[in-house]
PDB file of C-alpha atoms and ligand atoms in Angstrom:
ATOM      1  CA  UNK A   1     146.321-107.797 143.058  1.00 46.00           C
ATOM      2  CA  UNK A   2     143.294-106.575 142.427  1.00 50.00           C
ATOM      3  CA  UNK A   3     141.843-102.963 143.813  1.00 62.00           C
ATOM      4  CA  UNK A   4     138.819-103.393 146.073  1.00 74.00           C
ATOM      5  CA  UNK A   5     135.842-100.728 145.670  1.00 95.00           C
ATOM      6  CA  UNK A   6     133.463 -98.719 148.159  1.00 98.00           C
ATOM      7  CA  UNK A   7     130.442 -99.261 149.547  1.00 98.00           C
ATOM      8  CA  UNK A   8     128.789 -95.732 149.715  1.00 98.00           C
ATOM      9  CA  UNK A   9     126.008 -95.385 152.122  1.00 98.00           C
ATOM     10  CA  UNK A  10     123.507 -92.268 151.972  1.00 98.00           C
ATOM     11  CA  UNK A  11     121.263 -92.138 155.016  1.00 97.00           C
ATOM     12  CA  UNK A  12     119.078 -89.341 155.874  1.00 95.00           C
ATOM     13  CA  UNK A  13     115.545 -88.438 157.233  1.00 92.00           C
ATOM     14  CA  UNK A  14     112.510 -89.667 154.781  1.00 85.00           C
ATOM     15  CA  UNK A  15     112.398 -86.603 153.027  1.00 84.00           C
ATOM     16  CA  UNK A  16     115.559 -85.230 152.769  1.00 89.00           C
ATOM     17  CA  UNK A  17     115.932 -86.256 149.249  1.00 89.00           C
ATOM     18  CA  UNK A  18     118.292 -88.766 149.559  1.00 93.00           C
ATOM     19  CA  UNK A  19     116.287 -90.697 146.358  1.00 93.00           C
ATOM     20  CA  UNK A  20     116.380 -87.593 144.302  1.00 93.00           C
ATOM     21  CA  UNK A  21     119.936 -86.843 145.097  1.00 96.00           C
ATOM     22  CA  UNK A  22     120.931 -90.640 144.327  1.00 97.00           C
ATOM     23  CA  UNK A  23     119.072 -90.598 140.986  1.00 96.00           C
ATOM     24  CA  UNK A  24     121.167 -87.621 139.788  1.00 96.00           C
ATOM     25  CA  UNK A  25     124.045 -89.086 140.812  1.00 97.00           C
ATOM     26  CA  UNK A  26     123.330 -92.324 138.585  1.00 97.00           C
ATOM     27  CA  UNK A  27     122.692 -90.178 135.617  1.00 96.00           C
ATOM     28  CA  UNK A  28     126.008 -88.772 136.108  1.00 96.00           C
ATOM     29  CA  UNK A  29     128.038 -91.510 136.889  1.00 97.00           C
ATOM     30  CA  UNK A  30     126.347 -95.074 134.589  1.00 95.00           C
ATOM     31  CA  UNK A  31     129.368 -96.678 135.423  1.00 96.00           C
ATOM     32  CA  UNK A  32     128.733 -96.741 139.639  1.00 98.00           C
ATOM     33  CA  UNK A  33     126.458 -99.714 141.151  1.00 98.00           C
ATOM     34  CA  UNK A  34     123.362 -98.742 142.631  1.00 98.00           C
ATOM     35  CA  UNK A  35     121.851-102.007 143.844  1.00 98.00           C
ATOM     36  CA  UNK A  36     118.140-102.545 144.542  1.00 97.00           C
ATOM     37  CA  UNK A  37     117.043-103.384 148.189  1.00 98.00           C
ATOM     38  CA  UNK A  38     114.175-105.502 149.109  1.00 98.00           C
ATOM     39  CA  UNK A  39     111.514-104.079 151.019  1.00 98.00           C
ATOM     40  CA  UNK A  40     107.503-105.695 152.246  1.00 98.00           C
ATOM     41  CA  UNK A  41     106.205-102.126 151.989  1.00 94.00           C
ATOM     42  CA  UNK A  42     103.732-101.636 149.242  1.00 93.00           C
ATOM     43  CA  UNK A  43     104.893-100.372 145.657  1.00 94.00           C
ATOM     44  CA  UNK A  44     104.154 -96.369 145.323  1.00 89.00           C
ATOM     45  CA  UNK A  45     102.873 -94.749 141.962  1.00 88.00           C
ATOM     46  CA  UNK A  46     105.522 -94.125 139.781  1.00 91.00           C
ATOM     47  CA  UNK A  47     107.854 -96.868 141.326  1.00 94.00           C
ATOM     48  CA  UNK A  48     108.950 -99.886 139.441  1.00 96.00           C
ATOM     49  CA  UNK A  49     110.118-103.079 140.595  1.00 98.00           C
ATOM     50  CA  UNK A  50     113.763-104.108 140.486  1.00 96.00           C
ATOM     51  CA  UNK A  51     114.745-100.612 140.303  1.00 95.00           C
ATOM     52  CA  UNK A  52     115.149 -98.712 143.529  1.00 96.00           C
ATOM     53  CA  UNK A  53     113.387-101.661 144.978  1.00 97.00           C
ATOM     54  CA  UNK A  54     112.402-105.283 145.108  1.00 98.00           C
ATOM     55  CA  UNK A  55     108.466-105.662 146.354  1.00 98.00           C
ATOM     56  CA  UNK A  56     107.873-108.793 148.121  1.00 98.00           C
ATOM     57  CA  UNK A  57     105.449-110.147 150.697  1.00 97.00           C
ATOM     58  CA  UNK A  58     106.761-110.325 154.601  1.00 97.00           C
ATOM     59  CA  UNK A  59     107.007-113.819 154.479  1.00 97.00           C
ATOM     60  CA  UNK A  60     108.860-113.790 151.009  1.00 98.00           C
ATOM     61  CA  UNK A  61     111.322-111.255 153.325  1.00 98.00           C
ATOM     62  CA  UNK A  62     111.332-113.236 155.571  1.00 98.00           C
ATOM     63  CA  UNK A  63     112.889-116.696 154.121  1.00 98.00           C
ATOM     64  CA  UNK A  64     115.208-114.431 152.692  1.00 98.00           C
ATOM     65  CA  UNK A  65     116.288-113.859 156.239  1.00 98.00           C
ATOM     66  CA  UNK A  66     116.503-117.287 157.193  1.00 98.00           C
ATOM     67  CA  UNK A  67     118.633-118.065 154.380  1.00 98.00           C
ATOM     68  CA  UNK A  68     121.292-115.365 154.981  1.00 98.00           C
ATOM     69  CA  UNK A  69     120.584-113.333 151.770  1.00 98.00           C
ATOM     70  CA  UNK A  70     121.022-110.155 153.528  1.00 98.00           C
ATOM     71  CA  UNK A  71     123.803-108.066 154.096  1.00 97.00           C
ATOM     72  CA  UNK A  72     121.637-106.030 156.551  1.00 98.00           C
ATOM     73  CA  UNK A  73     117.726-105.739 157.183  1.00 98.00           C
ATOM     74  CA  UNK A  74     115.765-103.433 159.334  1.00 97.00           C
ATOM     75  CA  UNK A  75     112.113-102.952 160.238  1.00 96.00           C
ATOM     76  CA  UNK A  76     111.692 -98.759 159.086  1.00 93.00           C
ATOM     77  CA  UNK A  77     109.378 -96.539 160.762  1.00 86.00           C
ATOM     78  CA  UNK A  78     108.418 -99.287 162.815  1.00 85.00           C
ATOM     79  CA  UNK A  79     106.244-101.232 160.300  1.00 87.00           C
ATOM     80  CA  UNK A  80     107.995-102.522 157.258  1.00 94.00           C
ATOM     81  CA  UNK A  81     110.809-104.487 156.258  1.00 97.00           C
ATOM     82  CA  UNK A  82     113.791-103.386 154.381  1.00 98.00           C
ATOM     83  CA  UNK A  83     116.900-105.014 153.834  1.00 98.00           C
ATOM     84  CA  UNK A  84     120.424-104.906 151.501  1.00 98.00           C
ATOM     85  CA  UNK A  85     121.260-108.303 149.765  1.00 98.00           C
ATOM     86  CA  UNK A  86     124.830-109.546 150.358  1.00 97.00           C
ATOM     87  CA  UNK A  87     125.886-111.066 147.074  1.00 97.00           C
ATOM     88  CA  UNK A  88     125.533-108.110 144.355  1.00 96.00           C
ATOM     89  CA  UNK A  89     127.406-105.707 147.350  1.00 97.00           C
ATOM     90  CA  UNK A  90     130.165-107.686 148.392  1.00 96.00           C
ATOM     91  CA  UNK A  91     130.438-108.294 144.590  1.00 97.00           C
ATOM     92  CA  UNK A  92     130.622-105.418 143.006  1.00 97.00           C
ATOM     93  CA  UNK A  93     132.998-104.516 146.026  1.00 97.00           C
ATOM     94  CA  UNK A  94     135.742-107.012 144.897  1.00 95.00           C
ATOM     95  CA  UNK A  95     135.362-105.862 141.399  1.00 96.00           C
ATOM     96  CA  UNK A  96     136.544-102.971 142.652  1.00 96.00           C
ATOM     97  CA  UNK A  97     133.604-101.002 141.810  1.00 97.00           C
ATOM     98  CA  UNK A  98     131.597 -98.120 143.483  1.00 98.00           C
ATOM     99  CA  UNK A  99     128.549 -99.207 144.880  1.00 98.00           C
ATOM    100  CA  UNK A 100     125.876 -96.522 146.151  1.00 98.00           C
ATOM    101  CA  UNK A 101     122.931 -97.509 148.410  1.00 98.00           C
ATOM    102  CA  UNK A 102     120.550 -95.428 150.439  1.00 97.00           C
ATOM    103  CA  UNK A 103     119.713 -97.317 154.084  1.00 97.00           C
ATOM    104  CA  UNK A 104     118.661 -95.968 157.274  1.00 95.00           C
ATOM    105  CA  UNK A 105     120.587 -95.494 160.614  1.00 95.00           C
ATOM    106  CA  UNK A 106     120.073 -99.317 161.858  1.00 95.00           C
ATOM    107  CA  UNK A 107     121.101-100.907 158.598  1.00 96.00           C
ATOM    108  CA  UNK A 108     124.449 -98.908 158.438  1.00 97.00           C
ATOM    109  CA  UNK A 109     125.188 -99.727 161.921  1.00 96.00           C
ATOM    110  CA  UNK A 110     124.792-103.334 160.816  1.00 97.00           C
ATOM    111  CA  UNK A 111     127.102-103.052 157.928  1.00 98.00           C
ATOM    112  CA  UNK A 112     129.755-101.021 160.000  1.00 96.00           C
ATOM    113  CA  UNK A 113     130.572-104.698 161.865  1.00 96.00           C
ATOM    114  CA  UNK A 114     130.572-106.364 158.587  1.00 96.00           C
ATOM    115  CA  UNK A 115     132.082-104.449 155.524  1.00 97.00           C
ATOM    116  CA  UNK A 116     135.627-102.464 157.377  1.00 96.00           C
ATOM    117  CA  UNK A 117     136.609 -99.364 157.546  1.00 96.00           C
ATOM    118  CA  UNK A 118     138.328 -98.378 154.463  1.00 96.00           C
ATOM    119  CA  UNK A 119     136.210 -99.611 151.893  1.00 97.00           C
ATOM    120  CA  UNK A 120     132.916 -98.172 154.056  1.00 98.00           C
ATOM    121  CA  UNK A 121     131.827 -94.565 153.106  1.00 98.00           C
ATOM    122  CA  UNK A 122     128.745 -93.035 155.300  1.00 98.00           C
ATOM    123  CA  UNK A 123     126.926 -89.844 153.886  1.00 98.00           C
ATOM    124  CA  UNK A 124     124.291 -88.041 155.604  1.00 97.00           C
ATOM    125  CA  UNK A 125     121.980 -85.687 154.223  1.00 96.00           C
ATOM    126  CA  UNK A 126     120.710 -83.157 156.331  1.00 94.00           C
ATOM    127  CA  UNK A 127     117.344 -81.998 155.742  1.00 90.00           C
ATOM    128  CA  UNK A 128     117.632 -77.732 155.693  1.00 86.00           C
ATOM    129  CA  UNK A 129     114.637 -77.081 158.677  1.00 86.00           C
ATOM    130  CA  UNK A 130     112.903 -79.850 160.650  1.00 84.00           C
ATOM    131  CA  UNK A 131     109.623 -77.943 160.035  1.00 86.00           C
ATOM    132  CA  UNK A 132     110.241 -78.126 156.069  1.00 85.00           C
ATOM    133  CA  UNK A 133     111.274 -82.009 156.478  1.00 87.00           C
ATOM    134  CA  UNK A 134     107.403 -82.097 158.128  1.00 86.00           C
ATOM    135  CA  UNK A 135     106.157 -80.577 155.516  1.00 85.00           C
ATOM    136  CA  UNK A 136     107.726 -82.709 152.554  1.00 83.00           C
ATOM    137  CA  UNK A 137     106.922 -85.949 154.551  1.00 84.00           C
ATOM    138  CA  UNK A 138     103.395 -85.160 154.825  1.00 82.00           C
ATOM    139  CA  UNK A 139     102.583 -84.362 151.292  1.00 80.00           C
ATOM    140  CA  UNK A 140     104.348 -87.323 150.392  1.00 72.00           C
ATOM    141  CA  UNK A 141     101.980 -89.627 148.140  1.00 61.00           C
ATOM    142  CA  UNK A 142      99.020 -90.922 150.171  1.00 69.00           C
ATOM    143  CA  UNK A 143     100.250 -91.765 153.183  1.00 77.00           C
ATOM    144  CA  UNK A 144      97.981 -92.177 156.487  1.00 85.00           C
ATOM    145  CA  UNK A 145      98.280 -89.845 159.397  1.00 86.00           C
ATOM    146  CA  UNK A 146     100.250 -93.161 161.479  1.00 89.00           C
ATOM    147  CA  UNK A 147     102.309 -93.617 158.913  1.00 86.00           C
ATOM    148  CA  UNK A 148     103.385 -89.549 158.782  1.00 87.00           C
ATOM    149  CA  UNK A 149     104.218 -89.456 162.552  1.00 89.00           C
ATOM    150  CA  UNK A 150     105.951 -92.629 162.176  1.00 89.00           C
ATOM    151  CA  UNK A 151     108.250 -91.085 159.367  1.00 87.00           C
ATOM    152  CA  UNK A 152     108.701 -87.443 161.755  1.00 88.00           C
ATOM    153  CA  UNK A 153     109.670 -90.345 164.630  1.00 89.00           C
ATOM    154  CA  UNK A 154     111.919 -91.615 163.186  1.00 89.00           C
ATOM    155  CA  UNK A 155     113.154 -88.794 161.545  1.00 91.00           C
ATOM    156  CA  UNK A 156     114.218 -87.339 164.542  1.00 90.00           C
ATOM    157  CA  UNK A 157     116.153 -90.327 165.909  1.00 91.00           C
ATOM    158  CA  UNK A 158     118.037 -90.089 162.159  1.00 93.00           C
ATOM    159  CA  UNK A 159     119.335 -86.624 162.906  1.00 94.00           C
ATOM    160  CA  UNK A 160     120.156 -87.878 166.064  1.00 93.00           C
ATOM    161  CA  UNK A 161     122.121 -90.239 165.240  1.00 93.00           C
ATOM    162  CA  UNK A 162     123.981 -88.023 162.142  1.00 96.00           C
ATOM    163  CA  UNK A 163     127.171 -87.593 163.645  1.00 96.00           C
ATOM    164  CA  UNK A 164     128.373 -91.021 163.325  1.00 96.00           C
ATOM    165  CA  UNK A 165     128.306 -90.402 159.786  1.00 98.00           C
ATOM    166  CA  UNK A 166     131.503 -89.581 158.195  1.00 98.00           C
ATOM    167  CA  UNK A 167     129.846 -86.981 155.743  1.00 98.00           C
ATOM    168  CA  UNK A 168     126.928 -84.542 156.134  1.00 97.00           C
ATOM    169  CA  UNK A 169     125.714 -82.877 153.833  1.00 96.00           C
ATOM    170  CA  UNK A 170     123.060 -79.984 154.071  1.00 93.00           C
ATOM    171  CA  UNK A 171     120.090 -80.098 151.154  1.00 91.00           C
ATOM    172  CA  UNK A 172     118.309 -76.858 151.321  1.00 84.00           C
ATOM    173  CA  UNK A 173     115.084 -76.489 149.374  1.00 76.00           C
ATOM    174  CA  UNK A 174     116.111 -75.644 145.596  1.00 74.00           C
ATOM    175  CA  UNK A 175     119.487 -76.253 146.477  1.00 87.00           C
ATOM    176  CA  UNK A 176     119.588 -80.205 144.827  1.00 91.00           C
ATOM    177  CA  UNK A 177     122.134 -79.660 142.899  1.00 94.00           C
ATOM    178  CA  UNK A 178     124.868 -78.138 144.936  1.00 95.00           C
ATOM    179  CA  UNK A 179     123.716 -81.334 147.517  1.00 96.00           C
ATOM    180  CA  UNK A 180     124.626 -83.751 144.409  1.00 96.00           C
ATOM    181  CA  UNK A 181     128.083 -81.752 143.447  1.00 97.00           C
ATOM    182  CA  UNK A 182     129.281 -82.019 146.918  1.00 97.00           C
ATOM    183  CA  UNK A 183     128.654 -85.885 147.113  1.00 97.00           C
ATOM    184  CA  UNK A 184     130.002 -86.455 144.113  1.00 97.00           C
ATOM    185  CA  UNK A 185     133.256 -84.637 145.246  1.00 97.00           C
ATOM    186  CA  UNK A 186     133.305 -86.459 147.911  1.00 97.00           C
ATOM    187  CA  UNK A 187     133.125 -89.796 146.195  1.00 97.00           C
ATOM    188  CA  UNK A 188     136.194 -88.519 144.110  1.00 96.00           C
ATOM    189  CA  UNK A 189     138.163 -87.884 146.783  1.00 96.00           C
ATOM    190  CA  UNK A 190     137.627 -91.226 148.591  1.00 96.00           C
ATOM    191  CA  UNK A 191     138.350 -93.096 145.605  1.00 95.00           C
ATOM    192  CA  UNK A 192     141.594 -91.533 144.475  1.00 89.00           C
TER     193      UNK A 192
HETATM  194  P1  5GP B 488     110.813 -95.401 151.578  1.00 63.32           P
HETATM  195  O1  5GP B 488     109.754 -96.339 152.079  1.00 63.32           O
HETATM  196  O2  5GP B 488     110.413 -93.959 151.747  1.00 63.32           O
HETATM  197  O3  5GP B 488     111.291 -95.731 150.202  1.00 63.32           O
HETATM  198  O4  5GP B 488     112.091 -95.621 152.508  1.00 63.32           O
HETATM  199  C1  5GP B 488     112.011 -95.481 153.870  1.00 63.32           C
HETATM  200  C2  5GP B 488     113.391 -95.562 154.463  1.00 63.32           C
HETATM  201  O5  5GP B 488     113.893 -96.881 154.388  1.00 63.32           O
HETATM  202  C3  5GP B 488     114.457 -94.743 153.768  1.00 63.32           C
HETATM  203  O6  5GP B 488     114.454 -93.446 154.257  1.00 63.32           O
HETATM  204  C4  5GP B 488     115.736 -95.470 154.092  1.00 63.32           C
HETATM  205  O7  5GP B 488     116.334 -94.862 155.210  1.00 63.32           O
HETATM  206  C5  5GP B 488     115.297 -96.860 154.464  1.00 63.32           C
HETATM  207  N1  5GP B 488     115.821 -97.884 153.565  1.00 63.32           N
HETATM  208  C6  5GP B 488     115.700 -97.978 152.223  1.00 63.32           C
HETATM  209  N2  5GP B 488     116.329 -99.090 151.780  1.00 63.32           N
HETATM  210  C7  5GP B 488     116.847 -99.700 152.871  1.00 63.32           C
HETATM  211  C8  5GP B 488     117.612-100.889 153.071  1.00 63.32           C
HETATM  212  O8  5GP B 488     117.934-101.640 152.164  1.00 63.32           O
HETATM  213  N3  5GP B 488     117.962-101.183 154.361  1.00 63.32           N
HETATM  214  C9  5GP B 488     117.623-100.392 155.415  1.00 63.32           C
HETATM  215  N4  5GP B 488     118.044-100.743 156.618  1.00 63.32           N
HETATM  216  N5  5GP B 488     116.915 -99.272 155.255  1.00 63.32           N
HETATM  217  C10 5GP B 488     116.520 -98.929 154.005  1.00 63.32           C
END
C-alpha cells in the first residue's frame, strides 16, 4: 500500500505575506509540490507565468470551468478569477507527496467537501495589526483605490473567518522568519 500525502493550504489576508512565507518555504524544502493556480487577473511586475501563477483570459478560465479542470475556483476581491487545478493536486497527493498552495477562504471551503480530513491541512496567517495589513495592501504595486478597498473588504471577512483554520499563525513585521519556522514545524508534525 502506498502512503497518501497532504494537501497544505495557507490562507490569509492579501498582505499578510502568505507569498513570501511560501517562497521560503520552497527554498527550504525542493522536494514539496507547490502547484501553480490559474487566475484572469493581470500579470504584476516581477511575476512570471507558470510559476506562482497561470495568466489567462476570463473566458480561457472559464472553459476550464466547464470542463471540470478545477479542484476549486473563486471570484477574489470581488473581481477576478482564481482557481486550483484538480489533476497535479490529487496527483501529487497519491504519490504521497506534500503539496503546498496558498487559496483564499472560499476556495478552502470548497476543497474541505472534496479532499477529507486527514490528508487536508489549513494554515492561517495572521497579519500582526489590521492598520499595518492597510498599510502593506496599499503600497502594494499599482493598484487603484477600488481595487485597495476591495483587498481591506475582503480582508476583513478572511480574519473572520480564521478560526476554521486548523493553524494560525501570527506574522509580525520583521518577524518572517519565525512565521516560516513555525509552519514548517507544523508540516513536520502532520506528516510524521
Ligand atoms: P493576488 O492577486 O494578490 O496574487 O492574490 C489574491 C488572493 O487570491 C490571495 O490572497 C489568495 O487568497 C487568493 N488565491 C490565490 N490563488 C488562489 C486559488 O487558486 N484559489 C482561490 N480560491 N484563491 C486563490
Amino acid at each position: 500500500m502506498s502512503t497518501k500525502g497532504k494537501l497544505f493550504l495557507i490562507l490569509g489576508p492579501s498582505g499578510s505575506g502568505k507569498g513570501t512565507l511560501i517562497e521560503k518555504i520552497k527554498s527550504k524544502h525542493p522536494e514539496f509540490i507547490f502547484p501553480f493556480s490559474v487566475t484572469s487577473r493581470k500579470m504584476r511586475k516581477g511575476e512570471k507565468d507558470g510559476n506562482v501563477y497561470s495568466f489567462v483570459t476570463k473566458e480561457n478560465f472559464q472553459s476550464k470551468i466547464d470542463n471540470g479542470e478545477f479542484l476549486e475556483w473563486a471570484i477574489v476581491h470581488q473581481t477576478n478569477y482564481y482557481g486550483t487545478l484538480k489533476k497535479p493536486i490529487l496527483d501529487a497527493i497519491d504519490a504521497g507527496k506534500v503539496v503546498i498552495r496558498e487559496v483564499d477562504i472560499q476556495g478552502f471551503e470548497m476543497i474541505q467537501n472534496i479532499i477529507p480530513d486527514d490528508q487536508l491541512v489549513s494554515i492561517f496567517i495572521m497579519p500582526d495589526s489590521v492598520e499595518n495589513l492597510i498599510e502593506r495592501i496599499k503600497k502594494r504595486s499599482k493598484i487603484s483605490d477600488e481595487e485597495v478597498e476591495r483587498r481591506i473588504e475582503s480582508s476583513k471577512n478572511e480574519i473572520k473567518k480564521s478560526d476554521q483554520c486548523d493553524y494560525i499563525i501570527y506574522n509580525s513585521d520583521g518577524k518572517l522568519d519565525r512565521a516560516v519556522k513555525e509552519v514548517d514545524q507544523i508540516i513536520a508534525k502532520e506528516i510524521n
